[in-house]
XYZ file of C-alpha atoms in Angstrom:
624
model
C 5.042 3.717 16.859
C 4.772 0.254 18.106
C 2.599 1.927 20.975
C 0.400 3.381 18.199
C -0.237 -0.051 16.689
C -0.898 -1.219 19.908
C -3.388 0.565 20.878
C -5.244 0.418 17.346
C -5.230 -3.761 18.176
C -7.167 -3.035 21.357
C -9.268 -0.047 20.057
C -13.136 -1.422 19.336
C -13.174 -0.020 15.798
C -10.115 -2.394 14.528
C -9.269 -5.475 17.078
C -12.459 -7.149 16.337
C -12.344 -7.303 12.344
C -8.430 -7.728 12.962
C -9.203 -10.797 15.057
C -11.908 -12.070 12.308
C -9.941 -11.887 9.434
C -6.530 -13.410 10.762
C -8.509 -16.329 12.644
C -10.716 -16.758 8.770
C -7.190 -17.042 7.429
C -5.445 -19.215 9.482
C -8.154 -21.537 9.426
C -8.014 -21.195 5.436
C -4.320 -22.684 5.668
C -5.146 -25.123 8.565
C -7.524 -26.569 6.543
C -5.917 -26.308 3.071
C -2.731 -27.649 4.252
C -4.565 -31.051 6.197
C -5.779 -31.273 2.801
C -2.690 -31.482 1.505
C -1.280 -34.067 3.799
C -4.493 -35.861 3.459
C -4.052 -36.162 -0.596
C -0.240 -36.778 -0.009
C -1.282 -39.978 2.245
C -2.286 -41.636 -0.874
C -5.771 -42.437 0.432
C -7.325 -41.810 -3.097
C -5.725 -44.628 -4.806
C -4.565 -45.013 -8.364
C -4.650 -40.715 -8.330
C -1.506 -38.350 -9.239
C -1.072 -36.414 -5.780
C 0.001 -33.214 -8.000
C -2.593 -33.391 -9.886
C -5.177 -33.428 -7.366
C -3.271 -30.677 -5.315
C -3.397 -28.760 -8.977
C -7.433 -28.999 -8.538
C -7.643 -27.874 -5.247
C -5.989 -24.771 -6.091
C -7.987 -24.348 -9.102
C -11.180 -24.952 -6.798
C -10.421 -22.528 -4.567
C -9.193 -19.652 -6.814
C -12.451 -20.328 -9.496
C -14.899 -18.531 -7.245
C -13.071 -15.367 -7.567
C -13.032 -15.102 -11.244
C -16.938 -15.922 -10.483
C -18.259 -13.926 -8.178
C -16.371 -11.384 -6.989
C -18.378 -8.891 -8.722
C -21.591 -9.788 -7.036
C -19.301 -9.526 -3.797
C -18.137 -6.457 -4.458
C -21.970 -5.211 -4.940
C -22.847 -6.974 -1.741
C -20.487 -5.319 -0.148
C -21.810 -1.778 -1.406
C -25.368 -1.984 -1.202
C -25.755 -3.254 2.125
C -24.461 -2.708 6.033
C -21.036 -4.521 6.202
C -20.587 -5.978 9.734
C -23.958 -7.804 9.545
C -22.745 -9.589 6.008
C -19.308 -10.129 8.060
C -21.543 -12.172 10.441
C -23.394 -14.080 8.005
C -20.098 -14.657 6.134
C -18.688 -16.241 9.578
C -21.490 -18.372 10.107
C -21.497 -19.887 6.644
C -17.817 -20.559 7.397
C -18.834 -22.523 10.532
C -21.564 -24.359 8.120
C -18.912 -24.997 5.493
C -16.123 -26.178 8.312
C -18.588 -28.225 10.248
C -19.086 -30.173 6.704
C -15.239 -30.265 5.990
C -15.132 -32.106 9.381
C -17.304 -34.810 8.142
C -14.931 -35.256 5.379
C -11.701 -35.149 7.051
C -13.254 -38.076 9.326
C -14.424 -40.245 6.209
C -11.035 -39.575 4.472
C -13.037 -38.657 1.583
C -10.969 -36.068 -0.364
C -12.744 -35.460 -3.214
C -15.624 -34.199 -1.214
C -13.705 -32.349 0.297
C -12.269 -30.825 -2.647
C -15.708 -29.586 -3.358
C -15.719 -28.064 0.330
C -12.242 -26.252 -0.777
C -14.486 -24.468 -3.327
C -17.238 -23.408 -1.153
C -13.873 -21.955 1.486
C -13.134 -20.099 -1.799
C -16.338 -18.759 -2.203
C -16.946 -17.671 1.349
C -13.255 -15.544 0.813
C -14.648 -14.176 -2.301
C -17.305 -12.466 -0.468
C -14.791 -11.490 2.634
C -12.559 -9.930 0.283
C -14.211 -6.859 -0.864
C -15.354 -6.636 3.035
C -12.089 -6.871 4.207
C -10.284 -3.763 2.476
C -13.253 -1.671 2.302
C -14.133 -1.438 5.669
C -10.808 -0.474 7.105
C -11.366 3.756 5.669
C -14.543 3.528 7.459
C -13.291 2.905 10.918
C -10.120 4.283 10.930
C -9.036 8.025 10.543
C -6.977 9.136 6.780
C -3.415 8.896 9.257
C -4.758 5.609 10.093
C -5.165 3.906 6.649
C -1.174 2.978 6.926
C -1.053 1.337 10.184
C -4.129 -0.016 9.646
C -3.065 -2.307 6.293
C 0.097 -2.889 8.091
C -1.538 -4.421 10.488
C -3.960 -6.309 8.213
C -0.841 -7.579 5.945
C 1.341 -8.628 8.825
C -1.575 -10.287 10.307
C -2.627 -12.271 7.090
C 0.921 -13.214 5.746
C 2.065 -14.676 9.967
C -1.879 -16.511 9.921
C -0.723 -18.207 6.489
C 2.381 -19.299 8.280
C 1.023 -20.494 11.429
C -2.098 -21.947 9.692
C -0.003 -24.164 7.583
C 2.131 -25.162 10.182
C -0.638 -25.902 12.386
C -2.258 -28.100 9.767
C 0.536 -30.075 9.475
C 0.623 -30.516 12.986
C -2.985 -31.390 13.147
C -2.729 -34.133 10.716
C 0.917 -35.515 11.651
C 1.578 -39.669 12.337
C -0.111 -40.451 16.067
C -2.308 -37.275 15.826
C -5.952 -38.358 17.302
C -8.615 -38.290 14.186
C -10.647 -36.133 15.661
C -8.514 -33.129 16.290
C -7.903 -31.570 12.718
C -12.138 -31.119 11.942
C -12.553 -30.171 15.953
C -10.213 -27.146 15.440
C -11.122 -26.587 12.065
C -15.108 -25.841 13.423
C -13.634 -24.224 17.080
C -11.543 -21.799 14.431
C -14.732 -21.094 12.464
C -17.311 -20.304 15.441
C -14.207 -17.873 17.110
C -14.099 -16.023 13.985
C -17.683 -15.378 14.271
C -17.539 -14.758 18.014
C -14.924 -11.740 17.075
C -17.181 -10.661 13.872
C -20.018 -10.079 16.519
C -17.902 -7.053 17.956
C -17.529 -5.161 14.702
C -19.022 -1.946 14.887
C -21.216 -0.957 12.231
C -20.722 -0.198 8.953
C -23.313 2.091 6.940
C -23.940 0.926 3.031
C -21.588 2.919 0.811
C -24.451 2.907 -1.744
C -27.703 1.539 -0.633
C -29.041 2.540 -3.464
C -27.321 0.495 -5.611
C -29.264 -2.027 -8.214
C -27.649 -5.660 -7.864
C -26.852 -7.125 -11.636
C -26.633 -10.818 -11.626
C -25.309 -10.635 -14.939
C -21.518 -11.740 -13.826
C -19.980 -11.112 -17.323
C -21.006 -7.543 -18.068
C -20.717 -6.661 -13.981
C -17.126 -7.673 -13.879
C -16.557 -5.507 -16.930
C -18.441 -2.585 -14.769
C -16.153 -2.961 -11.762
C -12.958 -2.733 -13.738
C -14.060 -0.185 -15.530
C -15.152 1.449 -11.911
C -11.544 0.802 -11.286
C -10.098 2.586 -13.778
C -11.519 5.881 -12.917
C -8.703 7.176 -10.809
C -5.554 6.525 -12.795
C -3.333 6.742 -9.845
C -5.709 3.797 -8.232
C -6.243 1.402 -11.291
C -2.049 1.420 -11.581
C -2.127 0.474 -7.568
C -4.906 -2.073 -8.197
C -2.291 -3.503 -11.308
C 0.562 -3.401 -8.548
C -0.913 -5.285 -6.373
C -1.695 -8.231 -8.705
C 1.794 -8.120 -9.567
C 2.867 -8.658 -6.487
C 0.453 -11.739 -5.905
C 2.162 -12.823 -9.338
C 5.306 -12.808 -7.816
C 4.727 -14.324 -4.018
C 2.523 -17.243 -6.295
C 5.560 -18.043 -8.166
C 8.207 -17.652 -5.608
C 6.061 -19.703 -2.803
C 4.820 -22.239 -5.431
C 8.901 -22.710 -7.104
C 10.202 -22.763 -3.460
C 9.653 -26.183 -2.572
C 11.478 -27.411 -5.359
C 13.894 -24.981 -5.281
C 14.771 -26.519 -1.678
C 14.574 -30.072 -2.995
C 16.649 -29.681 -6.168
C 18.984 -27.352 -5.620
C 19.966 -26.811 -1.724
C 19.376 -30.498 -1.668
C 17.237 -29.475 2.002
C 15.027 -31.119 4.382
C 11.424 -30.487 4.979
C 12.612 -28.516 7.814
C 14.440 -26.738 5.857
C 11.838 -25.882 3.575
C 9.347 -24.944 6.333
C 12.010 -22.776 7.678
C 12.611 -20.775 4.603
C 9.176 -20.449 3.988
C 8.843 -19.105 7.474
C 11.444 -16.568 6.345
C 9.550 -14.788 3.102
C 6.392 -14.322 5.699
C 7.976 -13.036 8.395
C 9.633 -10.845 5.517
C 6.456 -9.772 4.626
C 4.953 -8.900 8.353
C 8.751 -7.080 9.210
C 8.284 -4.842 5.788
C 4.811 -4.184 7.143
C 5.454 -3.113 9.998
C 8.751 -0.472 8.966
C 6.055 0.715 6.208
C 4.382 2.187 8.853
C 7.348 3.266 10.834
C 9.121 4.631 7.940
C 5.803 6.525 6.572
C 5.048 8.689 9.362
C 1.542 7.083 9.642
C 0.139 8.869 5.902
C 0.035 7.462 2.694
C 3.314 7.570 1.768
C 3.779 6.771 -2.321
C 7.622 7.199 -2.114
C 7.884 3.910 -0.675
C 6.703 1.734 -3.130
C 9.982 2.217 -5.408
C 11.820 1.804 -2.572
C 9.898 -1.785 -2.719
C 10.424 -2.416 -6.019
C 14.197 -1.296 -5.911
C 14.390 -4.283 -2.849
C 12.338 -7.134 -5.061
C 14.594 -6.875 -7.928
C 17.775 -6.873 -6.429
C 17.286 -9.596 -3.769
C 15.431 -11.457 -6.007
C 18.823 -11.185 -8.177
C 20.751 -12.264 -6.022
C 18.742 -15.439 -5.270
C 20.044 -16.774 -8.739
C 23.675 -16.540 -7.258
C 23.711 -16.929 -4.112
C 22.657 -20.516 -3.687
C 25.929 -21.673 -5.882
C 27.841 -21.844 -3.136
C 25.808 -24.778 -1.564
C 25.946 -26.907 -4.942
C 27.280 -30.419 -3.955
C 26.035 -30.860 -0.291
C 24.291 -33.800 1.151
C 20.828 -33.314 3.014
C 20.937 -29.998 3.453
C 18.826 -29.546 7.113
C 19.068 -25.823 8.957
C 21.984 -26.336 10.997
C 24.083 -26.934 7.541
C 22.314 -23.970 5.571
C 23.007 -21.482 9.161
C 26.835 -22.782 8.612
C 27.912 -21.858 5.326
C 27.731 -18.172 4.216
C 26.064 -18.658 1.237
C 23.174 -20.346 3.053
C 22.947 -17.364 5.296
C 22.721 -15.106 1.683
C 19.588 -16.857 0.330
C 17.764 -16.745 4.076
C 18.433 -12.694 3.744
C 17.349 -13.007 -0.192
C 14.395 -14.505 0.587
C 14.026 -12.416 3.817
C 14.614 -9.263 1.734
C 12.262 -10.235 -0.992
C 9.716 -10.195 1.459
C 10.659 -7.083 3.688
C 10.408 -4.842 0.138
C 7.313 -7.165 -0.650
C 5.779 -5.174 2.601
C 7.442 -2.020 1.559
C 5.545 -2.338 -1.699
C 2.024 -3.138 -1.236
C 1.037 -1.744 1.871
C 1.010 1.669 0.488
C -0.544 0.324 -2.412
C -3.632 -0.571 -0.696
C -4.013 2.126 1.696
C -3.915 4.376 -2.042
C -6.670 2.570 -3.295
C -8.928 3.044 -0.151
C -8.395 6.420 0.045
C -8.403 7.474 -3.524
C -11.526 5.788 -4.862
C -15.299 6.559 -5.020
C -16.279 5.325 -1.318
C -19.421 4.273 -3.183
C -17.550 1.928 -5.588
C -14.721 1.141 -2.933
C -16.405 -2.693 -2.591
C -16.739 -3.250 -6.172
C -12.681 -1.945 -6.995
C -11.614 -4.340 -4.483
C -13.783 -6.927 -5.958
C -12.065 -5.977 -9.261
C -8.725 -6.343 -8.030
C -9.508 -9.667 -6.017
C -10.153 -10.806 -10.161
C -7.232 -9.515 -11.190
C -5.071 -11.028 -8.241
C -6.302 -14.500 -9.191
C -5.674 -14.046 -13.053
C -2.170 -13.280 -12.011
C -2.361 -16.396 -10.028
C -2.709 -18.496 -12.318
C -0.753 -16.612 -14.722
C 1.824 -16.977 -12.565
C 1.293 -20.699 -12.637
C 1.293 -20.877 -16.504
C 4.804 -18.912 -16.827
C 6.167 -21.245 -14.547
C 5.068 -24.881 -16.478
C 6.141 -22.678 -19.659
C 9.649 -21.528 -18.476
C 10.848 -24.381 -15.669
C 8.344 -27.454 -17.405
C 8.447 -26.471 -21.010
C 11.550 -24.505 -22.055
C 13.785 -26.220 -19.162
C 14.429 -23.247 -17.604
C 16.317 -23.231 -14.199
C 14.442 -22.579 -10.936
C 16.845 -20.409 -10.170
C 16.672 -18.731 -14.216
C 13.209 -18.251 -13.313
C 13.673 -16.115 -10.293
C 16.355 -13.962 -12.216
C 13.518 -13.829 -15.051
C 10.946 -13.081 -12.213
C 13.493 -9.673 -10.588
C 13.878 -8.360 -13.738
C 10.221 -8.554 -15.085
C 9.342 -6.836 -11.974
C 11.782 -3.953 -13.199
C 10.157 -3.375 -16.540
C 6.469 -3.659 -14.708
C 7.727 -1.071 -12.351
C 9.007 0.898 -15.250
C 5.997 1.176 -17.090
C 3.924 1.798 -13.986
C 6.103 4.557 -12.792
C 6.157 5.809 -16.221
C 2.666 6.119 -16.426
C 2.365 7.525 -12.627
C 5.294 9.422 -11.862
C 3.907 10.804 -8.522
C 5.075 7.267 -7.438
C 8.896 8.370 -8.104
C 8.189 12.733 -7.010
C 7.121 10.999 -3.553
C 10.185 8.980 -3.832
C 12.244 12.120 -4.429
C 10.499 14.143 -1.540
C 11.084 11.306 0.590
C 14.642 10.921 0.296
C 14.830 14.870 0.309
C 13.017 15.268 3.619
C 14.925 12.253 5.661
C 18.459 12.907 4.288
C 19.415 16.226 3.977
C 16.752 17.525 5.924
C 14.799 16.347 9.025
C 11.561 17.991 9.477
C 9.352 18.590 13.064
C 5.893 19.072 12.014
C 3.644 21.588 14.341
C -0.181 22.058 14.115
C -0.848 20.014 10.330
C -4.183 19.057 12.343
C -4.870 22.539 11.000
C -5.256 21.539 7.709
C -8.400 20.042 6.685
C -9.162 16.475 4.854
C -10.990 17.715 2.082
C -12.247 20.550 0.995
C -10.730 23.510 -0.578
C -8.366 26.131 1.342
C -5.717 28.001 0.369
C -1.829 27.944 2.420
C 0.519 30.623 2.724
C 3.832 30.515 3.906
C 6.902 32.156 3.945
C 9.479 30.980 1.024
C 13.361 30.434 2.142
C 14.659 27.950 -0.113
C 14.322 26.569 -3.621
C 12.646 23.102 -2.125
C 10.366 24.294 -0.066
C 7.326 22.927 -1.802
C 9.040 19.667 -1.862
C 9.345 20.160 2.087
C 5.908 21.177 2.153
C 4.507 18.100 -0.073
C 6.120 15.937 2.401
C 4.913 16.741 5.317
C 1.171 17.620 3.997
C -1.006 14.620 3.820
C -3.147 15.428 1.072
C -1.948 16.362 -2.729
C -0.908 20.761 -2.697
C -1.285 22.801 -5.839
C 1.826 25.163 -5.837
C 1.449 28.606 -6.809
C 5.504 28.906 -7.709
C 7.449 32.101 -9.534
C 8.362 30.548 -12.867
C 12.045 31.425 -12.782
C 11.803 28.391 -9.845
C 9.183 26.848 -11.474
C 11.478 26.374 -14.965
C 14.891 24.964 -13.051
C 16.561 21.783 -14.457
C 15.307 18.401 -12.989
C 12.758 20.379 -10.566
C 10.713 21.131 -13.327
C 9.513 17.674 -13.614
C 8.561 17.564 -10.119
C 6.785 20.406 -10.593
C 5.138 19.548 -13.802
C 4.312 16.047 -12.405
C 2.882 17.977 -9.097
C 0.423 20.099 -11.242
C 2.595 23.190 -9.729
C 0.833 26.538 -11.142
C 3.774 28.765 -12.899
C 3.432 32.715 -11.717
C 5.124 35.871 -13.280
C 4.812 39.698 -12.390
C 1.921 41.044 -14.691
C 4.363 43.789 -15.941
C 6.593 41.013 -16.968
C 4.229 38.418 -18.324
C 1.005 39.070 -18.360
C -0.066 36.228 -20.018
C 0.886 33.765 -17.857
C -0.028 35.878 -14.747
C -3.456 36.005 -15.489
C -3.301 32.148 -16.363
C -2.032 31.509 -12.917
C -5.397 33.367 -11.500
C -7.383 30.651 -13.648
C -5.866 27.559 -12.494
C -6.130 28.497 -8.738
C -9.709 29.167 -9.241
C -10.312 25.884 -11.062
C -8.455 23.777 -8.503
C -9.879 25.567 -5.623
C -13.429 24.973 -7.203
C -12.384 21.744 -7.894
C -12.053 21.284 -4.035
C -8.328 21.006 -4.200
C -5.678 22.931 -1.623
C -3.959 25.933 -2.941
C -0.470 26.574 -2.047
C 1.220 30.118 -2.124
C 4.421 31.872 -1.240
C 2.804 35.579 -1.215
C 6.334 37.026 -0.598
C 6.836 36.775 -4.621
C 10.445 35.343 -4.167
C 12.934 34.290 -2.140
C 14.467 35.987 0.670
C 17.578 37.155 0.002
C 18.513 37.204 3.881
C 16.355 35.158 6.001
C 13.505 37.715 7.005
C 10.066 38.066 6.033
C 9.570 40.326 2.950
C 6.513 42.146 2.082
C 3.171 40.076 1.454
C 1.812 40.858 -2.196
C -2.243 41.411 -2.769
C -2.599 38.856 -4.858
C -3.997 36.380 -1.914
C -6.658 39.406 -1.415
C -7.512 38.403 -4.920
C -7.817 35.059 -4.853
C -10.035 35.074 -2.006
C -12.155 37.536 -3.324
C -12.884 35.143 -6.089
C -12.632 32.080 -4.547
C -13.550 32.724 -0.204
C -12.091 29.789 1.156
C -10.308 29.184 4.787
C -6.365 30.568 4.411
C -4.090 28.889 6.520
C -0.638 30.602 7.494
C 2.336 28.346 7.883
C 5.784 29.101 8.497
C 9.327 27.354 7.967
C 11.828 27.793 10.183
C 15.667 26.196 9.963
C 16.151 26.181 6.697
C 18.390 29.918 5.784
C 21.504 29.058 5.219
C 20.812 25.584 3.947
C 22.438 23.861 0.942
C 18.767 25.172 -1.182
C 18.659 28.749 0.231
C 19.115 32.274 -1.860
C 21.288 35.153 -1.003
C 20.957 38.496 -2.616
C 19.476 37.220 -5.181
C 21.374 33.978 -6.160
C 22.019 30.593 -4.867
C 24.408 30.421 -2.123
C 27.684 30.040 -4.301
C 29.799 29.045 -1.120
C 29.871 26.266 0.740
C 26.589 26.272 3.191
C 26.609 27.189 7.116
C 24.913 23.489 7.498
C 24.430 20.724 4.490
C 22.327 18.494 6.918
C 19.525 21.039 8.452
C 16.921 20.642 11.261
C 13.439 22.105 10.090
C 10.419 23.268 11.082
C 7.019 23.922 9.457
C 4.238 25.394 11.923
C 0.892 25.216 10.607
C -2.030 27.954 12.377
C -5.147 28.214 12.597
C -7.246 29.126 9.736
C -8.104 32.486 8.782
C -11.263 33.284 7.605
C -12.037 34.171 3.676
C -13.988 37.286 5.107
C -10.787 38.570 7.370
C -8.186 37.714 5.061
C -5.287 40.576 4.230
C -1.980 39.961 2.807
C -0.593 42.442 6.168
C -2.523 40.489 8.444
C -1.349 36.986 7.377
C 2.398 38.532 7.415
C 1.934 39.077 10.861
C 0.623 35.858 11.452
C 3.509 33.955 9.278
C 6.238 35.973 11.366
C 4.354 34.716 14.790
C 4.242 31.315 13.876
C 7.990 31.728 12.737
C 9.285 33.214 15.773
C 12.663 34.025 15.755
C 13.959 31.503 14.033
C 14.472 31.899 10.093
């Protein structure tokens, strides 16, 4: 895996916007943080430093409530390396002016300089998420925001650190607007390698009306349920790293009694978090989109962030608190793995949420739903920053009440989110399934197209085997599924949730059999991928049975590619049938080894239920 990533950083289509965007933002927090110092010096006299650092943040976050919705248009109408390049050159514009400022001391012009940095990211930002699906591959989209995340979250960290460097006691003048510029022009030096990217919608008319075009693009982003409640989890998360980042400092100060080095180091800690849960997103999702995760990231915020309200009791009392005291006392060690942990899940969390939201939406409104969600992440900024003068300034809550307050707020989002989605928790369930009791090899899936309708068949062995199959296939399956199966306890919701098709024998139920004939139709004309288990049932001893017509039928309504598949591993797993029940003994093997082989497509106008049973028991071999 790390090999994959690797050689995505050195492909053409990635390194180069990579590069641009991490160098953009650590110059952001280079800059920002010189700022900081600058304002902290007490230049400007007679002004509250807090207040002034309040504006700056304000400054920079205003342009995104602005104009992200002409952004996001920008970004749709119109080829997107050549606005990357213009974007990088006003940043060198912007940075060479910041440079004047940093050399004059004078702050509050270059406050107004921290608003025009904001409003150069507000047009990045809808660039920056949208491009990614349109030079890299669907199995790509993972790695790819891993990448992007990791990158951002370690350029924040060695951006700030850097600009305190830059503008430390016995520091030469000139160095902090030299790199500031140097950073700027070797942003735009990368941008110049970014391959093309067409217009999404060339077409597109701009409206300068910012008001009702904001309105437009959350609308836009509503239009895929699944991708409005990924654009809402996102912002979320921004609420929380705002308020954890932003309490942290005094956190340190007031309660560990620390040092700045302290401070920096346990800042240090929730990045790094956030680049390690990257990068085991990708690991742990088997390079697809991978939904199941982002409970498992929600699961991880709320406890850790839990046990951050207890677990810096322990150090009440000390003196000066610096990071060879916090390493020696255990419960020093517990909040570096809270915070740590909050960070890891963090990465767990959104990663997949992004990579849903680029491959789910309208790639002619992708742009404009990014812009939407760059909105909503700064409303939840600053939300963020109103809970906390409310709580911790108003109602004299605890830092450490408020990060209790802040884990179990994230539960109830998470519940309503998940309530509201539940493919987030199926994937969940399929994930588990397919990495604990079973572990599956995958063979030929290249097989299956990325869009497009088609129909599978495959031989059926257990009572999970469309969870097997859901888990390995990349792109959502409609299960054609005998509705004794269909209607068991618990799996039912799966299936529901899944949009499984119930099936009975015509003799039986004729009703719902000829219902079943309607919904494959509709989802295969809908473009969707058909899943059937033409065998009727389960075997009842681990061979092939007979292959019923009704695949002849389908594809005489609907010709579309079939594509035989085949299990092998799984008789005599804890989920298999004998003779017509579920194996009442004890299994020959709890923990199974599996197989699914995918063929070649057959197609619509050579398509027999004998044929593809002889193709099924091929691709199974002689394994069951």
């Amino acid at each position: 895996m790390k090999r994959s990533l690797s050689q995505l950083l050195a492909s053409r289509r990635f390194g180069p916007f990579f590069a641009t965007q991490f160098l953009g933002a650590f110059n952001d927090n280079v800059f920002r943080q010189a700022l900081i110092l600058l304002i902290a010096s007490g230049v400007v006299a007679g002004a509250s430093v807090n207040t002034l650092n309040n504006i700056g943040l304000a400054l920079f976050i205003v342009p995104f409530f602005l104009f992200s919705a002409v952004a996001g248009q920008l970004a749709d109408k119109y080829e997107k390396s050549m606005l990357v390049r213009r974007i990088k050159l006003a940043e060198i514009l912007i940075m060479a002016v910041g440079a004047a400022g940093f050399f004059f001391d004078a702050v509050y012009f270059l406050l107004a300089v921290l608003f025009c940095m904001g409003l150069q990211s507000t047009f990045f930002g809808p660039i920056k998420y949208s491009i990614i699906p349109q030079h890299l591959k669907q199995e790509e989209l993972v790695s790819g925001n891993a990448l992007v995340e990791m990158g951002t979250f370690l350029a924040i960290l060695l951006g700030s650190i850097s600009g305190v460097i830059l503008k430390m006691d016995g520091t030469p003048e000139w160095l902090a607007p030299v790199a500031v510029i140097a950073l700027a022009m070797l942003g735009y030096f990368a941008a110049r390698r970014i391959p093309s990217a067409p217009a999404a919608d060339p077409s597109l008319k701009m409206n300068w009306n910012l008001f009702s075009e904001t309105v437009d693009i959350l609308r836009s982003a509503k239009e895929v349920r699944s991708v409005w409640m990924s654009v809402l989890g996102i912002s979320w998360f921004w609420f929380l790293g705002a308020a954890y980042t932003t309490q942290l400092k005094v956190y340190v100060d007031d309660y560990l009694n620390g040092t700045e080095g302290l401070y920096a180091l346990l800042l240090a800690t929730f990045s790094i978090g956030i680049g390690l849960g990257s990068f085991l997103c990708e690991k742990f999702s088997g390079r697809r989109v991978e939904l199941g995760l982002v409970p498992i990231g929600s699961i991880g915020l709320s406890l850790f962030g839990i046990d951050l309200f207890f677990s810096y009791q322990g150090m009440v009392g000390m003196d000066q608190v610096d990071i060879a005291a916090l390493l020696a006392e255990p419960a020093g060690i517990r909040v570096m793995i809270d915070l740590l942990g909050i960070g890891v899940f963090g990465g767990f969390y959104i990663v997949p949420l992004f990579a849903i939201v680029q491959s789910r939406s309208n790639p002619q409104h992708l742009s404009r739903i990014i812009a939407a969600n760059n909105i909503l992440n700064a409303l939840l900024m600053v939300l963020s920053a109103a809970t906390a003068i409310l709580l911790v300034g108003v109602l004299d809550v605890t830092i450490p009440q408020f990060f209790l307050i802040l884990a179990l707020a994230n539960v109830v989002v998470a519940c309503f989110i998940y309530t509201l989605v539940p493919e987030f928790v199926i994937r969940l369930i399929i994930w588990l399934l397919t990495r604990t009791l079973y572990r599956v090899k995958l063979q030929g899936l290249e097989q299956i197209p990325d869009d497009g309708p088609s129909v599978l068949v495959c031989n059926h062995v257990s009572y999970v085997d469309a969870l097997l199959l859901a888990g390995a296939i990349r792109r959502p399956v409609r299960f054609v599924m005998f509705k004794p199966i269909y209607d068991l306890p618990v799996l039912n919701y799966i299936f529901r949730t899944g949009k499984t098709i119930p099936i009975d024998s015509k003799s039986r139920n004729p009703e719902i059999y000829a219902r079943a004939f309607e919904r494959v139709k509709e989802e295969l004309d809908a473009g969707e991928i058909v899943c059937i288990f033409p065998e009727g049932k389960l075997t009842g001893d681990g061979e092939i049975d007979e292959f019923k017509n009704g695949i002849e039928k389908i594809i005489a309504s609907n010709p579309v590619p079939v594509i035989p598949m085949a299990l092998r591993g799984l008789w005599g797993s804890v989920f298999s049938h004998k003779d017509g029940k579920a194996l009442s003994k004890p299994p020959r093997r709890f923990w199974s080894r599996v197989s699914l082989v995918v063929g070649a497509p057959v197609p619509a106008d050579q398509v027999s239920a004998a044929d593809l049973r002889r193709r099924v028991q091929a691709l199974r071999g002689d394994a069951a």
